[in-house]
Coordinates of C-alpha atoms and ligand atoms in Angstrom, one line a residue:
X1 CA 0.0 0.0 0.0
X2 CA 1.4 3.7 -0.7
X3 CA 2.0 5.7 2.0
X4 CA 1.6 9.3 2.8
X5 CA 3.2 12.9 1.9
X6 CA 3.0 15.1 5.1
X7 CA 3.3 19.2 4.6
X8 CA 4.2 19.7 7.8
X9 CA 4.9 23.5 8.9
X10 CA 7.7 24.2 11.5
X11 CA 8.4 27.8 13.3
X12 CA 9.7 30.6 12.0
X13 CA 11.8 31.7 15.0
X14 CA 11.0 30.4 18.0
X15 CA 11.4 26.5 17.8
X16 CA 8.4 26.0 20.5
X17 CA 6.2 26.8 17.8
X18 CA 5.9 23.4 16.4
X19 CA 2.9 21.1 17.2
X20 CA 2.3 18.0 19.1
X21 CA 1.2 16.8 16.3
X22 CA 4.0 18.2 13.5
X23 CA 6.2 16.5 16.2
X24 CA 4.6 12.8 16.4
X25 CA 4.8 13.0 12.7
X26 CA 7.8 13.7 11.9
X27 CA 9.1 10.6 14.2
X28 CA 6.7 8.4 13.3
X29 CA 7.7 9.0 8.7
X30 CA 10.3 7.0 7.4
X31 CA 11.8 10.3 5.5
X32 CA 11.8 14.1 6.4
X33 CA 12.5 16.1 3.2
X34 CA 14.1 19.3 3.9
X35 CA 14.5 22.3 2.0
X36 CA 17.8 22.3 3.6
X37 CA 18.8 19.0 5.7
X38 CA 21.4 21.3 7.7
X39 CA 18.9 24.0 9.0
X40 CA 16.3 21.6 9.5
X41 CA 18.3 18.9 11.8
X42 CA 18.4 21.5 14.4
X43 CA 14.9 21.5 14.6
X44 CA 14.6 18.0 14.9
X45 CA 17.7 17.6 17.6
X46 CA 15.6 19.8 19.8
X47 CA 12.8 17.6 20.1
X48 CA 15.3 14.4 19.5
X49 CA 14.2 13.4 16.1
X50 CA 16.2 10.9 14.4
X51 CA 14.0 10.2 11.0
X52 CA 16.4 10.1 8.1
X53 CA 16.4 13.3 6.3
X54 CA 16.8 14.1 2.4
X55 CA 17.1 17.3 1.4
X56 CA 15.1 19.3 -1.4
X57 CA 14.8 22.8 -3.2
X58 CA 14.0 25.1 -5.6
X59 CA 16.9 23.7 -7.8
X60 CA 16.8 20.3 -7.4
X61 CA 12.7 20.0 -7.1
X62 CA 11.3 18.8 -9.9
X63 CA 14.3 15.4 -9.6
X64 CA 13.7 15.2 -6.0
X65 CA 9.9 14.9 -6.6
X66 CA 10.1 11.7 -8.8
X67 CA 11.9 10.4 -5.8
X68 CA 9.9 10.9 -3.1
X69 CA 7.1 10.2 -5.5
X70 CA 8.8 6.4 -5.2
X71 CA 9.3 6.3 -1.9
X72 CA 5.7 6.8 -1.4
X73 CA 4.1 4.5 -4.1
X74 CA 6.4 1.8 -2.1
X75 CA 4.8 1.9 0.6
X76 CA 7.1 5.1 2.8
X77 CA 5.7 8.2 4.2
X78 CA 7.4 11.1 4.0
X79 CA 6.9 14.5 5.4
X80 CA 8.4 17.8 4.0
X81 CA 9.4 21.1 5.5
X82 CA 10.9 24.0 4.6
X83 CA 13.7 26.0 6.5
X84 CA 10.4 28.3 8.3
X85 CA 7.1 28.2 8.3
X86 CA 4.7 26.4 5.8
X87 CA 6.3 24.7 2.6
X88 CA 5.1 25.8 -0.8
X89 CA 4.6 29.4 0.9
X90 CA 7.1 31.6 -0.9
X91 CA 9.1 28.2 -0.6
X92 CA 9.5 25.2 -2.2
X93 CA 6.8 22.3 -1.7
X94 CA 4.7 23.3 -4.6
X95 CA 5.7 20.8 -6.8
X96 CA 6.0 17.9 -4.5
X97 CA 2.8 18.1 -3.5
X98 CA 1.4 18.7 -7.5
X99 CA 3.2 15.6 -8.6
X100 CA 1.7 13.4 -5.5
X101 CA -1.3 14.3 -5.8
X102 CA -1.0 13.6 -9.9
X103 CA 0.4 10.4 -8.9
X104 CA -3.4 9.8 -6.9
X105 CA -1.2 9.8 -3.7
X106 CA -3.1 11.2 -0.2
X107 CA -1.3 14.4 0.7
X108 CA -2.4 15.5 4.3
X109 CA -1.3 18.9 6.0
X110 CA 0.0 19.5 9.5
X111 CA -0.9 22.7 10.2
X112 CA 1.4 25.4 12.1
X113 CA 3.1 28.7 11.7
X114 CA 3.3 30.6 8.5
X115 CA 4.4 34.3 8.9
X116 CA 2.1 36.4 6.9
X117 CA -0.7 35.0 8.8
X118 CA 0.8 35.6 12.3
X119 CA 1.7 39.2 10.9
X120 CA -1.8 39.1 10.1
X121 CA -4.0 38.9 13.2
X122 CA -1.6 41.6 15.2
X123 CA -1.8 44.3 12.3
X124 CA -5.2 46.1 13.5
X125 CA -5.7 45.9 10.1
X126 CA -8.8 44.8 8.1
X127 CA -8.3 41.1 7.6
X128 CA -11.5 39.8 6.6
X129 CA -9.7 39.7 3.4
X130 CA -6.6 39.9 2.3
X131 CA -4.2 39.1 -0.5
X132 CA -1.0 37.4 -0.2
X133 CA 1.5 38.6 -3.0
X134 CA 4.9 37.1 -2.2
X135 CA 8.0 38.9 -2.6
X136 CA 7.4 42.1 -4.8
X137 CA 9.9 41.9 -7.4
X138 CA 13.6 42.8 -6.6
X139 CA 14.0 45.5 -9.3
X140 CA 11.8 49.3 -9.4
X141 CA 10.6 48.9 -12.6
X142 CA 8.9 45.2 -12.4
X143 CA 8.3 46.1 -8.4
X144 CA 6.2 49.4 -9.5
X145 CA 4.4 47.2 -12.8
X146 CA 3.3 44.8 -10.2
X147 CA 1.9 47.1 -7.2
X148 CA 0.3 48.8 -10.4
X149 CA -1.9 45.9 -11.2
X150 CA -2.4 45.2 -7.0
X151 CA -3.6 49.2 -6.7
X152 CA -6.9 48.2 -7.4
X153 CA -7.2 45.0 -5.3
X154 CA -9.7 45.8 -2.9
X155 CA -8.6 44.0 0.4
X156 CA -5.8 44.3 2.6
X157 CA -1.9 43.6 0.8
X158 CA 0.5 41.4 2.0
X159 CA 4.5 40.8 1.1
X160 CA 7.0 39.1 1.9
X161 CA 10.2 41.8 1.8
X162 CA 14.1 41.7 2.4
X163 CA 15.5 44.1 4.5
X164 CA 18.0 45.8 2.2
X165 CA 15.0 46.5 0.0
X166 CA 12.2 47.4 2.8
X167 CA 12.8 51.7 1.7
X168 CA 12.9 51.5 -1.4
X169 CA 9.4 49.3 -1.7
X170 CA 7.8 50.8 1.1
X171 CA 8.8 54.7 -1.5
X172 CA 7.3 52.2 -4.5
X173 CA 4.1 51.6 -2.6
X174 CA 3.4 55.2 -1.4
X175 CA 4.4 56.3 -4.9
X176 CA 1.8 53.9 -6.8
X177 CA -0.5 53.1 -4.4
X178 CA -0.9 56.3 -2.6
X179 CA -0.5 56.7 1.3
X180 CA -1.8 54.6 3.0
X181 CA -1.9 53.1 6.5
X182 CA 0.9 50.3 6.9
X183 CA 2.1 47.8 9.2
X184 CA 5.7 45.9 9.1
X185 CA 6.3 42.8 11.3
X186 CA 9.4 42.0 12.2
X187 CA 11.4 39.3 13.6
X188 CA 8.4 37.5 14.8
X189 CA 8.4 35.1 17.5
X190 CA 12.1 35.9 17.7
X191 CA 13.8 38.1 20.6
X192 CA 13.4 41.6 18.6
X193 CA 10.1 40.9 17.5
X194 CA 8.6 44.7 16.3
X195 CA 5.3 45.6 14.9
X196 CA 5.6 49.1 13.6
X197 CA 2.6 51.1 12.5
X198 CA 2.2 54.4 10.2
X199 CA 1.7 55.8 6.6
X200 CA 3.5 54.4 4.2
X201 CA 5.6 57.2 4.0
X202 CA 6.1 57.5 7.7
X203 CA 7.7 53.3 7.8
X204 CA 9.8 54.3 4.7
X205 CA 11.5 57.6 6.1
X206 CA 11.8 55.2 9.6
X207 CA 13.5 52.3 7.6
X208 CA 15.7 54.7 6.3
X209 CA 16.6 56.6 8.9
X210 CA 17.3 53.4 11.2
X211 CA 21.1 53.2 10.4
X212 CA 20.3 52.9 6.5
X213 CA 20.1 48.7 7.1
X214 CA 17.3 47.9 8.5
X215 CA 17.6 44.0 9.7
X216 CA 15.6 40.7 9.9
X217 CA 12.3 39.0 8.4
X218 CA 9.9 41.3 7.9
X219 CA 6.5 41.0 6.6
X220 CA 4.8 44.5 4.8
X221 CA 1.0 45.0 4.8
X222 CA -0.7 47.8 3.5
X223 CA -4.1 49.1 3.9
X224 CA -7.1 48.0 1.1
X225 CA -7.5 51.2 -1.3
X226 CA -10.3 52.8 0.9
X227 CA -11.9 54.4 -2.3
X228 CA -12.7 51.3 -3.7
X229 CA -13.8 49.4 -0.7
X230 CA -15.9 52.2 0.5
X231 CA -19.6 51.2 0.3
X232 CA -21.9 52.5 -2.1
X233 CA -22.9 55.9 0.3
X234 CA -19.0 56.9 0.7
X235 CA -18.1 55.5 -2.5
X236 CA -20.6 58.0 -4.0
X237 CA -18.8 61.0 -2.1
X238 CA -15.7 60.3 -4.2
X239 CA -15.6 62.5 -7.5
X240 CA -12.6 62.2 -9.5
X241 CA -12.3 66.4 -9.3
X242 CA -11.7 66.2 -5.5
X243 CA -8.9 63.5 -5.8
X244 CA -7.1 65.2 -8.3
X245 CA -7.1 68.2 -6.0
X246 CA -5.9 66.2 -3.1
X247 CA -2.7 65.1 -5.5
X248 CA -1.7 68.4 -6.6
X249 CA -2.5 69.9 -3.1
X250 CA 0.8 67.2 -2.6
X251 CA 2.6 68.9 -5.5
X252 CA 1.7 66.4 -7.7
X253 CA 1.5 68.6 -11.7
X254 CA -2.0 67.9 -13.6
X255 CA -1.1 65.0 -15.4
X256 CA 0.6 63.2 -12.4
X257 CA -2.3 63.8 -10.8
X258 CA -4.8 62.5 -13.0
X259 CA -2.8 59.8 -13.6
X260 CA -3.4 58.6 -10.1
X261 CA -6.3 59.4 -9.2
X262 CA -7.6 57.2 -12.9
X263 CA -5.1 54.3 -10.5
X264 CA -7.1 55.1 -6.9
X265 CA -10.4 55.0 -8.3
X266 CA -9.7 51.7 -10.5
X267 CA -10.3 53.5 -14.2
X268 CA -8.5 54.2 -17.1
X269 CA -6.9 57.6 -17.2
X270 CA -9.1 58.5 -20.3
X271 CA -12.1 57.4 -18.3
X272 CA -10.8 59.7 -15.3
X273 CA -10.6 62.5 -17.7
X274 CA -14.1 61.8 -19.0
X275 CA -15.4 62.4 -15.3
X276 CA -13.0 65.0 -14.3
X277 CA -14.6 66.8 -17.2
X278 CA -17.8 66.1 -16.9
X279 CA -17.9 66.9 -13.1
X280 CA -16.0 70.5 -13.7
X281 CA -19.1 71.2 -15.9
X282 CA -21.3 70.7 -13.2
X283 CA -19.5 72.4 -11.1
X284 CA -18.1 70.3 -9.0
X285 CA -14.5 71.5 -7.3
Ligands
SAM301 N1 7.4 29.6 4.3 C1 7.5 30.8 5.1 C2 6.1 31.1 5.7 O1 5.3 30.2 5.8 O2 5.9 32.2 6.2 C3 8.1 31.9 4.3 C4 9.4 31.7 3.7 S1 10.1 33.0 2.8 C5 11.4 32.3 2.0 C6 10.9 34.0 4.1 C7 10.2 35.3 4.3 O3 9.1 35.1 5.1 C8 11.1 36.4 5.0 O4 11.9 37.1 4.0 C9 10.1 37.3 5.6 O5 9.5 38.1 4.7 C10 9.0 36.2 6.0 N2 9.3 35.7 7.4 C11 9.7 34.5 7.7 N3 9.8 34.4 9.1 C12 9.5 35.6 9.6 C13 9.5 36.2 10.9 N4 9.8 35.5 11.9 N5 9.1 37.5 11.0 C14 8.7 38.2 10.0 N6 8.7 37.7 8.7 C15 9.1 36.5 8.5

């Protein structure tokens, strides 16, 4: 009979954080496969594991599945991990898990720590929703494309950031987004654990000013665009004429303005125009 693939998450900093549960299993498979054997056998010396480890990654995935895949169909269960947290969040596991479950194998998680949603719950903000986006990408130009197409998300944003790039993405947000209110978790469940608060602007000018290398895991979140998740009364309110104004009250020239105000509120830029002009005929500031 085949046996099992476990996706089993481990903690992120404090190594208490695992489960009864994550801890039964991983003595009781007949493999642990580790995102990096190294890292992960200090884990298991702390709560005197001795399952056999095998080690996998983003490189060497894809081989490593067909293994495990192997193992499994002969009859061995495996669990993986990854060096923090949950595998397959913004770490490999992904493709283990596809190919067993294309094989027909049963795939079962143990549930535990994962750092965006333990960033989560102590932001104060809004997380009925959310949306989980990963590391932004490490240059401006692609970083800015891709908080362009997550301006009009309406739900609260979540990355995953380094700390040598924590400025300039946190200057990227408030620059395509617009300010907003922000959190950055830091170094959770670890001794320097931090959960600062403020406008984007505020966290960036903070980063920057803390020694110029900001340090450790952090986690960014940032506010849900509050035009677009206003309800129908608020959302009404909004004209495209007053946002505008509020931009080049910032120093922000016409087009700028226009420009992201057409982002804020969602619309093309010819559409904003069409509104902005229409309103100004009416009257409207
Ligand atoms: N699989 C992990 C999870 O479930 O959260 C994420 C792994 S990803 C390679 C590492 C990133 O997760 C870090 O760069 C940081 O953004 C975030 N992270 C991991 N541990 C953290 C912690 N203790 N505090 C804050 N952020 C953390």
């Amino acid at each position: 009979m085949a046996g099992t693939l476990y996706v089993v998450s481990t903690p992120i900093g404090n190594l208490e954080d695992l489960t009864y549960r994550a801890v039964r299993v991983l003595s009781e498979v007949d493999i642990v496969a580790c995102e990096d054997t190294r890292h992960s056998q200090k884990l298991l010396n702390h709560y005197g594991l001795k399952t056999k480890t095998v080690s996998y990654h983003e490189h060497n995935e894809r081989g490593r599945a067909e293994e495990l895949l192997a193992s499994i169909k002969s009859g061995l269960d495996v669990a993986i991990v990854s060096d923090a947290g949950t595998p397959g969040i913004s770490d490999p596991g992904f493709l283990v898990v596809r190919t067993a479950l294309d094989a027909g194998l049963r795939v079962v998680p143990i549930p535990g720590p994962t750092a965006l949603v333990s960033a989560l719950v102590v932001s104060g903000l809004p997380i009925d929703e959310f949306f989980f986006a990963g590391f932004l990408p490490a240059r401006s130009g692609a970083r800015r494309t891709r908080l362009a197409d997550l301006a009009v998300i309406p739900s609260t944003l979540v990355f995953y950031e380094a700390p040598h790039r924590i400025v300039a993405s946190l200057e990227d947000a408030r620059e395509i987004l617009g300010e907003r209110e922000a959190v950055v978790a830091r170094e959770l469940t670890k001794l320097h654990e931090e959960i600062l608060r403020g406008r984007l602007s505020e966290l960036a000018a903070l980063f920057y000013q803390a020694a110029h290398e900001p340090r450790g895991e952090m986690v960014v979140m940032i506010d849900r665009n509050v035009i677009l998740s206003a309800d129908e009364d608020t959302k009404s309110e909004y004209n495209v004429a007053s946002i505008v104004a509020g931009f080049e009250a910032e120093g922000f020239d016409a087009r700028s303005a226009l420009k992201k105000s057409a982002r804020q509120l969602g619309i093309s830029r010819d559409e904003a125009y069409r509104r902005l002009t229409a309103e100004r005929s009416r009257g409207k500031p």
